[in-house]
Amino acid sequence: MNVCKVTVASNMSDETYRYICGQFEKKFGETDFTKLVDDSILGGFILRFGAGVYDLSLAAQLKVMEKELKT
Amino acid sequence: MADLISKDMIADLIINILNILILFFLTKALLYKPVKKFLDVRKTRLAEEKQAALDAEASAQARKAEYDALLADAEASKAALLQEAEANAQEKARQILAEAKQKAEETAQNAAAAAVHEREKMLSDARDEIADLALEISAKIIGREVTDADNLAIAKRFFGDAEE
């Protein structure tokens, strides 16, 4: 069984969270999920599992913008 | 005439002549020769002394000429040394001036480069500050405006891309 930690902001509903977990299992198989709430990500979510990390948080997008503005 | 010149007178004359001759020869032998010898010796000695004096004078002249030559050489050497020292001093002064000028130019160039760098740094810092401010404002706006619908849209777009 896979293990995955899902980091979300408090503005995410349980329904959206369940959608994310369902879609992940469809792709990667049965998974044991752990939910972590962190408002610093502002929105979106972060998936951390054995194979790697998917960072789809809004904070990450802002970091990309920051890098583009400062170069 | 025969009365005037008697035999006695002739005898006296002869005797006087003999006396004179004897006196002459005695004088020549006892006086003239020693005196002549003395005079000759004296003359020789005087000649030798004169020659010695002439030799001494010649030697002194030669020595003076030698000293004069040495003095002239010393003066020439002194003049050459002074000239060389002056030339060296002028060359040294020229080098110092050239080095100072080069240093001043380098300092001016470094200052100009530093000013350009400082300006660029200031502009870069200003850009960064503006970017930080824009991002801070954006984060605050996003924090207030993000809804669950936005979260769901992000998830659908990700898993839709993942399936593809």
PDB file of C-alpha atoms in Angstrom:
ATOM      1  CA  MET A   1       0.000   0.000   0.000  1.00  0.00           C
ATOM      2  CA  ASN A   2       1.217   3.541  -0.825  1.00  0.00           C
ATOM      3  CA  VAL A   3       1.595   6.213   1.815  1.00  0.00           C
ATOM      4  CA  CYS A   4       0.825   9.821   0.941  1.00  0.00           C
ATOM      5  CA  LYS A   5       0.752  13.026   2.954  1.00  0.00           C
ATOM      6  CA  VAL A   6      -1.642  15.664   1.608  1.00  0.00           C
ATOM      7  CA  THR A   7      -1.026  19.245   2.705  1.00  0.00           C
ATOM      8  CA  VAL A   8      -4.008  21.562   2.207  1.00  0.00           C
ATOM      9  CA  ALA A   9      -5.108  25.022   3.336  1.00  0.00           C
ATOM     10  CA  SER A  10      -8.080  25.424   5.666  1.00  0.00           C
ATOM     11  CA  ASN A  11     -10.141  26.804   2.768  1.00  0.00           C
ATOM     12  CA  MET A  12     -10.323  23.317   1.171  1.00  0.00           C
ATOM     13  CA  SER A  13     -13.502  21.390   1.774  1.00  0.00           C
ATOM     14  CA  ASP A  14     -13.636  17.719   2.757  1.00  0.00           C
ATOM     15  CA  GLU A  15     -15.329  16.957  -0.574  1.00  0.00           C
ATOM     16  CA  THR A  16     -12.482  18.410  -2.545  1.00  0.00           C
ATOM     17  CA  TYR A  17     -10.020  16.537  -0.314  1.00  0.00           C
ATOM     18  CA  ARG A  18     -11.829  13.242  -0.946  1.00  0.00           C
ATOM     19  CA  TYR A  19     -11.776  13.999  -4.703  1.00  0.00           C
ATOM     20  CA  ILE A  20      -8.050  14.441  -4.583  1.00  0.00           C
ATOM     21  CA  CYS A  21      -7.506  11.189  -2.650  1.00  0.00           C
ATOM     22  CA  GLY A  22      -9.831   9.285  -5.039  1.00  0.00           C
ATOM     23  CA  GLN A  23      -8.061  10.534  -8.141  1.00  0.00           C
ATOM     24  CA  PHE A  24      -4.668   9.697  -6.621  1.00  0.00           C
ATOM     25  CA  GLU A  25      -5.723   6.107  -5.868  1.00  0.00           C
ATOM     26  CA  LYS A  26      -7.038   5.748  -9.403  1.00  0.00           C
ATOM     27  CA  LYS A  27      -3.616   6.637 -10.704  1.00  0.00           C
ATOM     28  CA  PHE A  28      -1.309   5.015  -8.204  1.00  0.00           C
ATOM     29  CA  GLY A  29      -3.379   2.364  -6.419  1.00  0.00           C
ATOM     30  CA  GLU A  30      -4.531   1.910  -2.874  1.00  0.00           C
ATOM     31  CA  THR A  31      -3.011   4.526  -0.632  1.00  0.00           C
ATOM     32  CA  ASP A  32      -2.955   5.466   3.001  1.00  0.00           C
ATOM     33  CA  PHE A  33      -3.493   9.244   3.159  1.00  0.00           C
ATOM     34  CA  THR A  34      -2.547  11.689   5.927  1.00  0.00           C
ATOM     35  CA  LYS A  35      -4.098  15.172   5.853  1.00  0.00           C
ATOM     36  CA  LEU A  36      -2.035  18.142   6.965  1.00  0.00           C
ATOM     37  CA  VAL A  37      -3.527  21.654   7.203  1.00  0.00           C
ATOM     38  CA  ASP A  38      -1.135  24.534   6.500  1.00  0.00           C
ATOM     39  CA  ASP A  39      -2.572  27.940   5.585  1.00  0.00           C
ATOM     40  CA  SER A  40       0.845  29.167   4.429  1.00  0.00           C
ATOM     41  CA  ILE A  41       0.280  27.343   1.140  1.00  0.00           C
ATOM     42  CA  LEU A  42      -2.616  29.799   0.559  1.00  0.00           C
ATOM     43  CA  GLY A  43      -4.502  27.391  -1.680  1.00  0.00           C
ATOM     44  CA  GLY A  44      -4.153  24.271  -3.796  1.00  0.00           C
ATOM     45  CA  PHE A  45      -2.400  21.241  -2.273  1.00  0.00           C
ATOM     46  CA  ILE A  46       0.892  19.372  -1.910  1.00  0.00           C
ATOM     47  CA  LEU A  47       1.218  15.628  -2.372  1.00  0.00           C
ATOM     48  CA  ARG A  48       4.221  13.920  -0.736  1.00  0.00           C
ATOM     49  CA  PHE A  49       4.717  10.238  -1.324  1.00  0.00           C
ATOM     50  CA  GLY A  50       7.511   7.761  -1.876  1.00  0.00           C
ATOM     51  CA  ALA A  51       8.097   8.561  -5.547  1.00  0.00           C
ATOM     52  CA  GLY A  52       8.283  12.295  -5.056  1.00  0.00           C
ATOM     53  CA  VAL A  53       6.413  15.501  -4.390  1.00  0.00           C
ATOM     54  CA  TYR A  54       3.689  17.241  -6.369  1.00  0.00           C
ATOM     55  CA  ASP A  55       3.532  20.888  -5.230  1.00  0.00           C
ATOM     56  CA  LEU A  56       0.394  22.520  -6.600  1.00  0.00           C
ATOM     57  CA  SER A  57       0.120  25.109  -3.865  1.00  0.00           C
ATOM     58  CA  LEU A  58      -0.484  28.777  -4.653  1.00  0.00           C
ATOM     59  CA  ALA A  59       2.520  29.650  -2.505  1.00  0.00           C
ATOM     60  CA  ALA A  60       4.725  27.672  -4.911  1.00  0.00           C
ATOM     61  CA  GLN A  61       3.249  29.548  -7.856  1.00  0.00           C
ATOM     62  CA  LEU A  62       4.032  32.822  -6.134  1.00  0.00           C
ATOM     63  CA  LYS A  63       7.624  31.637  -5.597  1.00  0.00           C
ATOM     64  CA  VAL A  64       7.932  31.009  -9.325  1.00  0.00           C
ATOM     65  CA  MET A  65       6.633  34.522  -9.987  1.00  0.00           C
ATOM     66  CA  GLU A  66       9.107  35.918  -7.487  1.00  0.00           C
ATOM     67  CA  LYS A  67      11.995  34.197  -9.258  1.00  0.00           C
ATOM     68  CA  GLU A  68      10.828  35.522 -12.620  1.00  0.00           C
ATOM     69  CA  LEU A  69      10.488  39.083 -11.304  1.00  0.00           C
ATOM     70  CA  LYS A  70      13.870  39.109  -9.662  1.00  0.00           C
ATOM     71  CA  THR A  71      15.941  37.884 -12.630  1.00  0.00           C
TER      72      THR A  71
ATOM     73  CA  MET B   1     174.616 103.604 -24.579  1.00  0.00           C
ATOM     74  CA  ALA B   2     177.091 101.205 -23.106  1.00  0.00           C
ATOM     75  CA  ASP B   3     177.427 103.556 -20.207  1.00  0.00           C
ATOM     76  CA  LEU B   4     173.777 103.395 -19.554  1.00  0.00           C
ATOM     77  CA  ILE B   5     173.584  99.586 -19.621  1.00  0.00           C
ATOM     78  CA  SER B   6     176.253  98.057 -17.447  1.00  0.00           C
ATOM     79  CA  LYS B   7     176.980  94.539 -16.688  1.00  0.00           C
ATOM     80  CA  ASP B   8     175.449  94.921 -13.281  1.00  0.00           C
ATOM     81  CA  MET B   9     172.260  96.103 -14.814  1.00  0.00           C
ATOM     82  CA  ILE B  10     172.225  93.201 -17.160  1.00  0.00           C
ATOM     83  CA  ALA B  11     172.957  90.883 -14.312  1.00  0.00           C
ATOM     84  CA  ASP B  12     170.222  92.498 -12.296  1.00  0.00           C
ATOM     85  CA  LEU B  13     167.932  92.208 -15.204  1.00  0.00           C
ATOM     86  CA  ILE B  14     168.735  88.606 -15.695  1.00  0.00           C
ATOM     87  CA  ILE B  15     168.354  87.953 -12.012  1.00  0.00           C
ATOM     88  CA  ASN B  16     165.069  89.811 -11.987  1.00  0.00           C
ATOM     89  CA  ILE B  17     163.931  87.877 -14.974  1.00  0.00           C
ATOM     90  CA  LEU B  18     165.001  84.691 -13.281  1.00  0.00           C
ATOM     91  CA  ASN B  19     163.242  85.806 -10.116  1.00  0.00           C
ATOM     92  CA  ILE B  20     160.161  86.533 -12.077  1.00  0.00           C
ATOM     93  CA  LEU B  21     160.367  83.218 -13.790  1.00  0.00           C
ATOM     94  CA  ILE B  22     160.997  81.434 -10.533  1.00  0.00           C
ATOM     95  CA  LEU B  23     158.222  83.359  -8.940  1.00  0.00           C
ATOM     96  CA  PHE B  24     156.040  82.583 -11.886  1.00  0.00           C
ATOM     97  CA  PHE B  25     156.669  78.892 -11.779  1.00  0.00           C
ATOM     98  CA  LEU B  26     156.515  78.763  -7.987  1.00  0.00           C
ATOM     99  CA  THR B  27     153.309  80.695  -8.068  1.00  0.00           C
ATOM    100  CA  LYS B  28     152.006  78.472 -10.796  1.00  0.00           C
ATOM    101  CA  ALA B  29     152.975  75.352  -8.931  1.00  0.00           C
ATOM    102  CA  LEU B  30     152.104  76.384  -5.410  1.00  0.00           C
ATOM    103  CA  LEU B  31     149.273  78.776  -5.956  1.00  0.00           C
ATOM    104  CA  TYR B  32     147.874  78.690  -9.414  1.00  0.00           C
ATOM    105  CA  LYS B  33     147.379  74.939  -9.694  1.00  0.00           C
ATOM    106  CA  PRO B  34     145.719  74.471  -6.272  1.00  0.00           C
ATOM    107  CA  VAL B  35     143.632  77.506  -6.784  1.00  0.00           C
ATOM    108  CA  LYS B  36     142.695  76.353 -10.246  1.00  0.00           C
ATOM    109  CA  LYS B  37     141.978  72.938  -8.885  1.00  0.00           C
ATOM    110  CA  PHE B  38     139.910  74.469  -6.131  1.00  0.00           C
ATOM    111  CA  LEU B  39     138.084  76.608  -8.652  1.00  0.00           C
ATOM    112  CA  ASP B  40     137.561  73.649 -10.941  1.00  0.00           C
ATOM    113  CA  VAL B  41     136.173  71.608  -8.078  1.00  0.00           C
ATOM    114  CA  ARG B  42     133.998  74.512  -7.097  1.00  0.00           C
ATOM    115  CA  LYS B  43     132.882  74.987 -10.669  1.00  0.00           C
ATOM    116  CA  THR B  44     132.068  71.306 -10.949  1.00  0.00           C
ATOM    117  CA  ARG B  45     130.235  71.368  -7.673  1.00  0.00           C
ATOM    118  CA  LEU B  46     128.311  74.430  -8.714  1.00  0.00           C
ATOM    119  CA  ALA B  47     127.463  72.821 -12.028  1.00  0.00           C
ATOM    120  CA  GLU B  48     126.307  69.724 -10.229  1.00  0.00           C
ATOM    121  CA  GLU B  49     124.250  71.743  -7.793  1.00  0.00           C
ATOM    122  CA  LYS B  50     122.793  73.730 -10.625  1.00  0.00           C
ATOM    123  CA  GLN B  51     121.937  70.533 -12.472  1.00  0.00           C
ATOM    124  CA  ALA B  52     120.418  69.091  -9.305  1.00  0.00           C
ATOM    125  CA  ALA B  53     118.359  72.212  -8.898  1.00  0.00           C
ATOM    126  CA  LEU B  54     117.256  72.007 -12.497  1.00  0.00           C
ATOM    127  CA  ASP B  55     116.388  68.343 -12.026  1.00  0.00           C
ATOM    128  CA  ALA B  56     114.466  69.142  -8.849  1.00  0.00           C
ATOM    129  CA  GLU B  57     112.609  71.886 -10.606  1.00  0.00           C
ATOM    130  CA  ALA B  58     111.816  69.573 -13.513  1.00  0.00           C
ATOM    131  CA  SER B  59     110.654  66.921 -11.083  1.00  0.00           C
ATOM    132  CA  ALA B  60     108.508  69.454  -9.261  1.00  0.00           C
ATOM    133  CA  GLN B  61     107.041  70.640 -12.537  1.00  0.00           C
ATOM    134  CA  ALA B  62     106.329  67.067 -13.511  1.00  0.00           C
ATOM    135  CA  ARG B  63     104.746  66.396 -10.118  1.00  0.00           C
ATOM    136  CA  LYS B  64     102.678  69.581 -10.429  1.00  0.00           C
ATOM    137  CA  ALA B  65     101.578  68.547 -13.913  1.00  0.00           C
ATOM    138  CA  GLU B  66     100.643  65.156 -12.541  1.00  0.00           C
ATOM    139  CA  TYR B  67      98.662  66.714  -9.706  1.00  0.00           C
ATOM    140  CA  ASP B  68      97.007  69.101 -12.128  1.00  0.00           C
ATOM    141  CA  ALA B  69      96.031  66.145 -14.300  1.00  0.00           C
ATOM    142  CA  LEU B  70      94.649  64.303 -11.272  1.00  0.00           C
ATOM    143  CA  LEU B  71      92.762  67.409 -10.211  1.00  0.00           C
ATOM    144  CA  ALA B  72      91.339  67.793 -13.705  1.00  0.00           C
ATOM    145  CA  ASP B  73      90.266  64.127 -13.665  1.00  0.00           C
ATOM    146  CA  ALA B  74      88.669  64.607 -10.272  1.00  0.00           C
ATOM    147  CA  GLU B  75      86.817  67.678 -11.493  1.00  0.00           C
ATOM    148  CA  ALA B  76      85.690  65.805 -14.605  1.00  0.00           C
ATOM    149  CA  SER B  77      84.559  62.838 -12.482  1.00  0.00           C
ATOM    150  CA  LYS B  78      82.754  65.161 -10.113  1.00  0.00           C
ATOM    151  CA  ALA B  79      80.975  66.860 -13.006  1.00  0.00           C
ATOM    152  CA  ALA B  80      80.080  63.475 -14.522  1.00  0.00           C
ATOM    153  CA  LEU B  81      78.787  62.192 -11.184  1.00  0.00           C
ATOM    154  CA  LEU B  82      76.724  65.316 -10.651  1.00  0.00           C
ATOM    155  CA  GLN B  83      75.309  65.053 -14.140  1.00  0.00           C
ATOM    156  CA  GLU B  84      74.512  61.380 -13.639  1.00  0.00           C
ATOM    157  CA  ALA B  85      72.917  62.063 -10.263  1.00  0.00           C
ATOM    158  CA  GLU B  86      70.824  64.847 -11.756  1.00  0.00           C
ATOM    159  CA  ALA B  87      69.753  62.617 -14.644  1.00  0.00           C
ATOM    160  CA  ASN B  88      68.857  59.819 -12.204  1.00  0.00           C
ATOM    161  CA  ALA B  89      66.909  62.229 -10.032  1.00  0.00           C
ATOM    162  CA  GLN B  90      64.995  63.541 -13.046  1.00  0.00           C
ATOM    163  CA  GLU B  91      64.244  60.000 -14.227  1.00  0.00           C
ATOM    164  CA  LYS B  92      63.120  59.046 -10.730  1.00  0.00           C
ATOM    165  CA  ALA B  93      60.877  62.098 -10.559  1.00  0.00           C
ATOM    166  CA  ARG B  94      59.427  61.245 -13.968  1.00  0.00           C
ATOM    167  CA  GLN B  95      58.743  57.658 -12.849  1.00  0.00           C
ATOM    168  CA  ILE B  96      57.104  58.844  -9.636  1.00  0.00           C
ATOM    169  CA  LEU B  97      54.911  61.244 -11.590  1.00  0.00           C
ATOM    170  CA  ALA B  98      53.983  58.544 -14.092  1.00  0.00           C
ATOM    171  CA  GLU B  99      53.137  56.093 -11.293  1.00  0.00           C
ATOM    172  CA  ALA B 100      51.086  58.712  -9.479  1.00  0.00           C
ATOM    173  CA  LYS B 101      49.237  59.558 -12.675  1.00  0.00           C
ATOM    174  CA  GLN B 102      48.559  55.902 -13.385  1.00  0.00           C
ATOM    175  CA  LYS B 103      47.401  55.347  -9.809  1.00  0.00           C
ATOM    176  CA  ALA B 104      45.115  58.359 -10.043  1.00  0.00           C
ATOM    177  CA  GLU B 105      43.653  57.061 -13.305  1.00  0.00           C
ATOM    178  CA  GLU B 106      43.138  53.606 -11.786  1.00  0.00           C
ATOM    179  CA  THR B 107      41.499  55.141  -8.738  1.00  0.00           C
ATOM    180  CA  ALA B 108      39.207  57.201 -10.955  1.00  0.00           C
ATOM    181  CA  GLN B 109      38.357  54.119 -13.040  1.00  0.00           C
ATOM    182  CA  ASN B 110      37.722  52.044  -9.912  1.00  0.00           C
ATOM    183  CA  ALA B 111      35.560  54.811  -8.486  1.00  0.00           C
ATOM    184  CA  ALA B 112      33.574  55.019 -11.724  1.00  0.00           C
ATOM    185  CA  ALA B 113      33.166  51.233 -11.816  1.00  0.00           C
ATOM    186  CA  ALA B 114      32.154  51.221  -8.153  1.00  0.00           C
ATOM    187  CA  ALA B 115      29.609  53.964  -8.836  1.00  0.00           C
ATOM    188  CA  VAL B 116      28.161  51.984 -11.755  1.00  0.00           C
ATOM    189  CA  HIS B 117      28.075  48.833  -9.661  1.00  0.00           C
ATOM    190  CA  GLU B 118      26.460  50.678  -6.780  1.00  0.00           C
ATOM    191  CA  ARG B 119      23.818  52.120  -9.112  1.00  0.00           C
ATOM    192  CA  GLU B 120      23.114  48.714 -10.583  1.00  0.00           C
ATOM    193  CA  LYS B 121      22.902  47.236  -7.101  1.00  0.00           C
ATOM    194  CA  MET B 122      20.520  49.965  -6.042  1.00  0.00           C
ATOM    195  CA  LEU B 123      18.340  49.303  -9.092  1.00  0.00           C
ATOM    196  CA  SER B 124      18.464  45.562  -8.446  1.00  0.00           C
ATOM    197  CA  ASP B 125      17.605  46.060  -4.777  1.00  0.00           C
ATOM    198  CA  ALA B 126      14.734  48.355  -5.773  1.00  0.00           C
ATOM    199  CA  ARG B 127      13.457  45.734  -8.239  1.00  0.00           C
ATOM    200  CA  ASP B 128      13.639  43.076  -5.533  1.00  0.00           C
ATOM    201  CA  GLU B 129      11.825  45.296  -3.051  1.00  0.00           C
ATOM    202  CA  ILE B 130       9.118  46.034  -5.590  1.00  0.00           C
ATOM    203  CA  ALA B 131       8.837  42.318  -6.379  1.00  0.00           C
ATOM    204  CA  ASP B 132       8.614  41.451  -2.669  1.00  0.00           C
ATOM    205  CA  LEU B 133       5.937  44.072  -2.147  1.00  0.00           C
ATOM    206  CA  ALA B 134       3.958  42.881  -5.167  1.00  0.00           C
ATOM    207  CA  LEU B 135       4.177  39.290  -3.974  1.00  0.00           C
ATOM    208  CA  GLU B 136       3.199  40.234  -0.440  1.00  0.00           C
ATOM    209  CA  ILE B 137       0.194  42.109  -1.718  1.00  0.00           C
ATOM    210  CA  SER B 138      -0.641  39.227  -4.064  1.00  0.00           C
ATOM    211  CA  ALA B 139      -0.367  36.705  -1.231  1.00  0.00           C
ATOM    212  CA  LYS B 140      -2.690  38.756   0.954  1.00  0.00           C
ATOM    213  CA  ILE B 141      -5.178  39.150  -1.871  1.00  0.00           C
ATOM    214  CA  ILE B 142      -4.955  35.456  -2.785  1.00  0.00           C
ATOM    215  CA  GLY B 143      -5.302  34.453   0.874  1.00  0.00           C
ATOM    216  CA  ARG B 144      -8.559  36.378   1.099  1.00  0.00           C
ATOM    217  CA  GLU B 145      -9.906  35.399  -2.348  1.00  0.00           C
ATOM    218  CA  VAL B 146      -9.119  31.673  -2.762  1.00  0.00           C
ATOM    219  CA  THR B 147     -12.158  29.499  -2.417  1.00  0.00           C
ATOM    220  CA  ASP B 148     -12.724  25.790  -2.362  1.00  0.00           C
ATOM    221  CA  ALA B 149     -13.884  26.047  -5.958  1.00  0.00           C
ATOM    222  CA  ASP B 150     -10.394  27.273  -6.852  1.00  0.00           C
ATOM    223  CA  ASN B 151      -8.865  24.302  -5.004  1.00  0.00           C
ATOM    224  CA  LEU B 152     -11.141  21.876  -6.856  1.00  0.00           C
ATOM    225  CA  ALA B 153     -10.274  23.488 -10.183  1.00  0.00           C
ATOM    226  CA  ILE B 154      -6.548  23.072  -9.444  1.00  0.00           C
ATOM    227  CA  ALA B 155      -7.091  19.387  -8.534  1.00  0.00           C
ATOM    228  CA  LYS B 156      -9.169  18.704 -11.647  1.00  0.00           C
ATOM    229  CA  ARG B 157      -6.661  20.368 -13.886  1.00  0.00           C
ATOM    230  CA  PHE B 158      -3.769  18.410 -12.285  1.00  0.00           C
ATOM    231  CA  PHE B 159      -5.378  14.998 -12.436  1.00  0.00           C
ATOM    232  CA  GLY B 160      -6.731  15.741 -15.898  1.00  0.00           C
ATOM    233  CA  ASP B 161      -3.094  16.543 -17.013  1.00  0.00           C
ATOM    234  CA  ALA B 162      -1.832  13.506 -15.045  1.00  0.00           C
ATOM    235  CA  GLU B 163      -4.228  11.192 -16.873  1.00  0.00           C
ATOM    236  CA  GLU B 164      -3.048  12.608 -20.188  1.00  0.00           C
TER     237      GLU B 164
END
